[in-house]
Coordinates of C-alpha atoms in Angstrom, one line a residue:
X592 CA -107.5 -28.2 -66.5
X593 CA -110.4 -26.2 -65.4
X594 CA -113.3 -25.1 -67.3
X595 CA -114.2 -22.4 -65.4
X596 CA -114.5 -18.7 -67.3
X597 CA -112.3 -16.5 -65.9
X598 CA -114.1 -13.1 -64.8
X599 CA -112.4 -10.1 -62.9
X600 CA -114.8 -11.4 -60.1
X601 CA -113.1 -14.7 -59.7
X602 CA -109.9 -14.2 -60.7
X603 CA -108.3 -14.4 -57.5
X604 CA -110.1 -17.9 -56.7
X605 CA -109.2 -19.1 -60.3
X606 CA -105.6 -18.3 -59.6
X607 CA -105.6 -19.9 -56.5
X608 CA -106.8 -23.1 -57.8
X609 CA -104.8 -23.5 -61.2
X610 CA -101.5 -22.8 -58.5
X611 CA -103.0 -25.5 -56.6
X612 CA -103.2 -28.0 -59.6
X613 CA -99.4 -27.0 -60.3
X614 CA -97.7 -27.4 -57.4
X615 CA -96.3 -30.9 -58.7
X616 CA -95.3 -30.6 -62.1
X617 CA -93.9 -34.3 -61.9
X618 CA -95.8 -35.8 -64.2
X619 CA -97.3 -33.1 -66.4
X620 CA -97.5 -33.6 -70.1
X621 CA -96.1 -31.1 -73.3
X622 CA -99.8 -30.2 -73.6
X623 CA -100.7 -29.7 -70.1
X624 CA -98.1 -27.1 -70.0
X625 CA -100.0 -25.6 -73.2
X626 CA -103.3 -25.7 -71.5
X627 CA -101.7 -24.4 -68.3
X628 CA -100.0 -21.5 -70.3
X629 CA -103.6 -20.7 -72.0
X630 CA -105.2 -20.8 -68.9
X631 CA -102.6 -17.8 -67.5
X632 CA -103.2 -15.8 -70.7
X633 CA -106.6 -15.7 -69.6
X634 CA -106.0 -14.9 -66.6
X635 CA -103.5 -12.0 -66.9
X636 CA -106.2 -9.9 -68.7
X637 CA -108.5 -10.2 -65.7
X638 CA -106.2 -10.3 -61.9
X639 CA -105.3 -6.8 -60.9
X640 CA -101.7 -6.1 -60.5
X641 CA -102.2 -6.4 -56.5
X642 CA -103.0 -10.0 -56.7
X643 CA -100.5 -11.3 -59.1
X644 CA -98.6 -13.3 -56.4
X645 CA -100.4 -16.4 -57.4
X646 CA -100.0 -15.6 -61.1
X647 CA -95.8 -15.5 -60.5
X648 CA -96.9 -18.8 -58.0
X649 CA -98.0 -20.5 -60.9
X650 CA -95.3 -19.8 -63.4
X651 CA -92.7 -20.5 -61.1
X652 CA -94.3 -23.8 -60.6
X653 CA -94.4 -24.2 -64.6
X654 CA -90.6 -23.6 -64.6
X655 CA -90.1 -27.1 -62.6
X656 CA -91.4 -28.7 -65.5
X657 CA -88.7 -31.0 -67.8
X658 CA -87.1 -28.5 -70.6
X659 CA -88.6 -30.7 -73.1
X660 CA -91.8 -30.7 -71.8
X661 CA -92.0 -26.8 -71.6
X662 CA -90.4 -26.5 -75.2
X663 CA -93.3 -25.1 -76.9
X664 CA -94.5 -22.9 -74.1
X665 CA -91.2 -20.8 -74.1
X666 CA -92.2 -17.7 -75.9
X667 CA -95.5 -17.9 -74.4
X668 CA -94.4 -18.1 -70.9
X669 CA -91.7 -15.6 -71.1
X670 CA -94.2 -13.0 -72.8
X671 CA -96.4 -13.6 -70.0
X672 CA -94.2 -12.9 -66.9
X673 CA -92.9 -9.9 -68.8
X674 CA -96.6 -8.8 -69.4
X675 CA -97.8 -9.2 -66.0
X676 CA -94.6 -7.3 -65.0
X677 CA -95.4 -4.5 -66.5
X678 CA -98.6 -4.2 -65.3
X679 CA -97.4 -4.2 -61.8
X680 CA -95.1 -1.5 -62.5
X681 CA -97.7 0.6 -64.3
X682 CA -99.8 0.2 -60.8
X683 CA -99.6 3.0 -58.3
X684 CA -97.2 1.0 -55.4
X685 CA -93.7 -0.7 -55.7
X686 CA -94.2 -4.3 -55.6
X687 CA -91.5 -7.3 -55.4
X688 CA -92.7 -10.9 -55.5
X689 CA -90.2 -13.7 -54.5
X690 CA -90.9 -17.3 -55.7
X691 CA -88.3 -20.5 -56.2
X692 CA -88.0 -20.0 -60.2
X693 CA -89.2 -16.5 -60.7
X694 CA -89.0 -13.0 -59.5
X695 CA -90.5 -9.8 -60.0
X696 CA -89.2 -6.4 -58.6
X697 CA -90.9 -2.8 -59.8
X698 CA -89.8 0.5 -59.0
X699 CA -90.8 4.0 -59.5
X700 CA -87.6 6.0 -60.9
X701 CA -87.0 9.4 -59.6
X702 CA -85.7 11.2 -62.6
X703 CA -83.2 13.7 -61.5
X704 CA -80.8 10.5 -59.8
X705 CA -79.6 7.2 -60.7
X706 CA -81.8 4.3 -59.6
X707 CA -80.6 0.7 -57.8
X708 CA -82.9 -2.5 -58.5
X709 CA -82.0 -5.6 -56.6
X710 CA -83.2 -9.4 -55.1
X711 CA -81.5 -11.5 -53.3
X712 CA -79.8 -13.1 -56.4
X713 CA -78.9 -9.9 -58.4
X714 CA -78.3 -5.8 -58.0
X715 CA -78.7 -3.4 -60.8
X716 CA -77.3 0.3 -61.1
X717 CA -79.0 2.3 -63.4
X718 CA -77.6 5.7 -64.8
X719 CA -79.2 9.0 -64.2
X720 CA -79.2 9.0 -68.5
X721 CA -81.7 6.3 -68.2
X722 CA -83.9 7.4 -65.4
X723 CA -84.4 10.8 -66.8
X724 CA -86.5 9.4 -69.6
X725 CA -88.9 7.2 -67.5
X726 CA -90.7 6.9 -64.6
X727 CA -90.4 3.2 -64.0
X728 CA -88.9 0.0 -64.6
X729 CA -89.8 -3.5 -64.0
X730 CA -87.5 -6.5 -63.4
X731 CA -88.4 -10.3 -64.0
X732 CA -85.0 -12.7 -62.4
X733 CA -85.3 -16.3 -64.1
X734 CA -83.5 -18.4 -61.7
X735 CA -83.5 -21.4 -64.5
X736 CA -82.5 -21.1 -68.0
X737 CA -85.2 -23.3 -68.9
X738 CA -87.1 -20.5 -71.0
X739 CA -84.2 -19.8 -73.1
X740 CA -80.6 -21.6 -73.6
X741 CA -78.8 -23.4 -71.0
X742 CA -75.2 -23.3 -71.0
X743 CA -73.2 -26.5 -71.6
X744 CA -72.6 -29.2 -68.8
X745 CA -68.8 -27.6 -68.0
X746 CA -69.9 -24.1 -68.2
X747 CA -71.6 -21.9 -65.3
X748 CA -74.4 -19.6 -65.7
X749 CA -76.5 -16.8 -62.9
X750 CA -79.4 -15.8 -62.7
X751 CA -80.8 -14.4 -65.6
X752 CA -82.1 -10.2 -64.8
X753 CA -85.1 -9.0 -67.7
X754 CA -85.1 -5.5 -67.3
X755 CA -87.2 -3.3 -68.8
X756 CA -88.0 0.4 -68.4
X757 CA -91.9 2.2 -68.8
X758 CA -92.5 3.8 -72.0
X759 CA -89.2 3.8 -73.4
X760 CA -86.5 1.0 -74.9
X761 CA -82.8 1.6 -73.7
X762 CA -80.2 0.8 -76.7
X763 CA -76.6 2.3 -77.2
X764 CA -76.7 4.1 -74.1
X765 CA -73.6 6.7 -73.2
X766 CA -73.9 5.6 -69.7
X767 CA -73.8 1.8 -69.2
X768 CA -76.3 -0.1 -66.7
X769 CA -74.8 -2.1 -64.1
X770 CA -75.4 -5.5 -63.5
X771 CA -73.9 -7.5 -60.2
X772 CA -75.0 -11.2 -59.7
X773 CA -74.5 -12.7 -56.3
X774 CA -73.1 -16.2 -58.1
X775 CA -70.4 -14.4 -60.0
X776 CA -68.7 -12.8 -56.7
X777 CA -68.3 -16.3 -55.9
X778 CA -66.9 -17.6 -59.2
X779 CA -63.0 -18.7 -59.3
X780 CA -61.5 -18.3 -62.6
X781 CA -58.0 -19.9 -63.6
X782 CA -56.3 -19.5 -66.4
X783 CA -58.3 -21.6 -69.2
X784 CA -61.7 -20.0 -68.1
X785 CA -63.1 -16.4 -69.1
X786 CA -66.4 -14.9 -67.9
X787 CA -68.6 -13.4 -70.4
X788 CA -71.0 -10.6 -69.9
X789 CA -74.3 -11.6 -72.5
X790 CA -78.1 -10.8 -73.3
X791 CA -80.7 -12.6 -75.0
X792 CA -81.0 -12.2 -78.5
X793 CA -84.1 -14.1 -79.6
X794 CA -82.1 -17.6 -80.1
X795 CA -78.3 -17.0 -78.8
X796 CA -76.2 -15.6 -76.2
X797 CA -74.9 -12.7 -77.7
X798 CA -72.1 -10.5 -76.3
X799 CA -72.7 -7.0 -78.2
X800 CA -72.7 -4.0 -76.0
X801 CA -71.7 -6.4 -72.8
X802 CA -68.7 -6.5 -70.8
X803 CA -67.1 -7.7 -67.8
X804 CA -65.4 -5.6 -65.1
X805 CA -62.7 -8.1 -63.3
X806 CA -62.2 -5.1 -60.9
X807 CA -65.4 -4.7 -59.8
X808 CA -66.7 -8.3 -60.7
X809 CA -69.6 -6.9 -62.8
X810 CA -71.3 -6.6 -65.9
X811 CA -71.7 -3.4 -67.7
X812 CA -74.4 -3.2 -71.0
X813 CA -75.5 -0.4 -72.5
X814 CA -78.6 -1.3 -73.6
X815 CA -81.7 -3.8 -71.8
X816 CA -82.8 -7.1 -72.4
X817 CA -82.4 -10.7 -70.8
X818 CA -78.7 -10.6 -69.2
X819 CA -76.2 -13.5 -67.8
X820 CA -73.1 -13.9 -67.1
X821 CA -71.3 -17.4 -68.1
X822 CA -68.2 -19.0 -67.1
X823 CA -66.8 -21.0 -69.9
X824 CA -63.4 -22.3 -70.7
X825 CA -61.4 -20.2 -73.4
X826 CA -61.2 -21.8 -76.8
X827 CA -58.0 -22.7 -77.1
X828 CA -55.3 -21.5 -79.4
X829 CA -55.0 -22.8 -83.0
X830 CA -51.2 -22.6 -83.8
X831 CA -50.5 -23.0 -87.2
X832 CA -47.5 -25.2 -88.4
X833 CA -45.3 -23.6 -90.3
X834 CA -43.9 -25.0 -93.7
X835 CA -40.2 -25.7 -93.3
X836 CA -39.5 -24.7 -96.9
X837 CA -41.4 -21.4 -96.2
X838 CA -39.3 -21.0 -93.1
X839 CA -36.2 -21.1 -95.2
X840 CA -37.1 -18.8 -96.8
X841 CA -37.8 -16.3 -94.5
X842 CA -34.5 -16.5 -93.0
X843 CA -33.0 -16.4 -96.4
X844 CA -34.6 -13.5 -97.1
X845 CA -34.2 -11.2 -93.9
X846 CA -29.9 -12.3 -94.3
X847 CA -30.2 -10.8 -97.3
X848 CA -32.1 -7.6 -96.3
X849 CA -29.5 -7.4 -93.6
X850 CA -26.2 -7.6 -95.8
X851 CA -28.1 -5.2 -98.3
X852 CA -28.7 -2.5 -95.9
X853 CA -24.9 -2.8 -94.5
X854 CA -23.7 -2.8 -97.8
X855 CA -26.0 0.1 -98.3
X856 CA -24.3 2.1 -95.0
X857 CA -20.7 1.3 -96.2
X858 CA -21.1 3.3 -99.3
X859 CA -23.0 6.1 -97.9
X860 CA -20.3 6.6 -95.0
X861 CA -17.5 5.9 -96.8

């Protein structure tokens, strides 16, 4: 790892090399990751928002790294793309960057309509509730689960959409966001498989304030954070055996309330 003291000067040049050095993440040890990670937080408080290409270059090349080997870089990493997102965003022009792990999409919201975000993987529909309160919003698609929980080896995930909005945080909305994901329009579900609609929630896949739309094949959330959609098979349904003595008795007892309340009519009408 380079030396070199990053400056807003040489910035560009220092991204441009430290992409080089990543493009083959092969090899790389848990530490290298580290030092590559420090590296980037030096470098996000010195590149302008124009030239963060390289900067999104860099991560995405970080991403192709083993899970294990990015384990301790996570939080880091993930802090860092949603950082330098939101400096993009808080620049004057839209911007969207496209890389294999990683993108980045910003937007300027016009407040009196609903706003649509989208990249080739994912589309969202935001409500005129939303936009009314902001003037912006930034969007960082993970294309790897790498950064946070990857489902099991029979399950399916998409991409994963971090959405954010300038100034303000969007919980319990009345109107729900809308979130379409080119891989789910092409999911088949049978019978033993749901889809779930889920967000991040620091160290699960949480379902609260999600759902899924099998009309429309979308999710709806009415708040924003990291969100997925997963197919996974149902859990399947515990039937409980029933006692045969207890059985009995059931029957016993619902004869009885039958004869009673004939019994019952019998007097009254005669």
């Amino acid at each position: 790892m380079t030396s070199t003291k990053v400056t807003e000067e040489n910035a560009v040049e220092f991204a441009d090399n430290l992409k080089e050095m990543t493009n083959s993440m092969e090899d790389v040890s848990s530490s290298g990751v580290e030092a590559t990670v420090s590296a980037l937080e030096e470098l996000e408080n010195h590149i302008k928002p124009e030239n963060s290409q390289s900067f999104v270059d860099i991560s995405s090349n970080l991403l192709d790294a083993s899970e294990d080997t990015l384990n301790k870089s996570k939080a880091s990493l993930q802090n860092l793309m949603t950082k330098m997102a939101k400096a993009m965003a808080e620049s004057d022009t839209e911007q969207k960057i496209f890389t294999k792990n990683v993108d980045i999409i910003t937007t300027k919201l016009d407040p009196n309509k609903p706003a649509t975000m989208s990249s080739s993987d994912t589309s969202i529909n935001i409500p005129k509730s939303v936009t009314s309160r902001t003037n912006g919003a930034y969007l960082v698609v993970y294309k790897t689960a790498k950064l946070f929980k990857p489902v099991a080896k029979d399950e399916k995930m998409t991409v994963i959409s971090d959405l954010h909005f300038s100034g303000i945080e969007v919980e319990n909305s009345e109107e729900e966001i809308q979130l379409g994901f080119e891989e789910l329009q092409k999911w088949t579900v049978n019978e033993s498989q749901r889809i779930q609609c889920v967000f991040w929630n620091d160290s699960f896949w949480d379902d609260y304030g999600c759902r899924y739309d099998s009309v429309v094949k979308a999710c709806f959330c009415n708040h924003a954070t990291p969100f997925t959609s997963i197919l996974s098979f149902k859990e399947p349904e515990v039937i409980e055996p029933v006692n045969p003595v207890v059985r009995w008795i059931e029957v016993i007892c619902f004869s009885v309330s039958i004869i009673s309340c004939i019994t019952f009519l019998v007097i009254i009408l005669s």
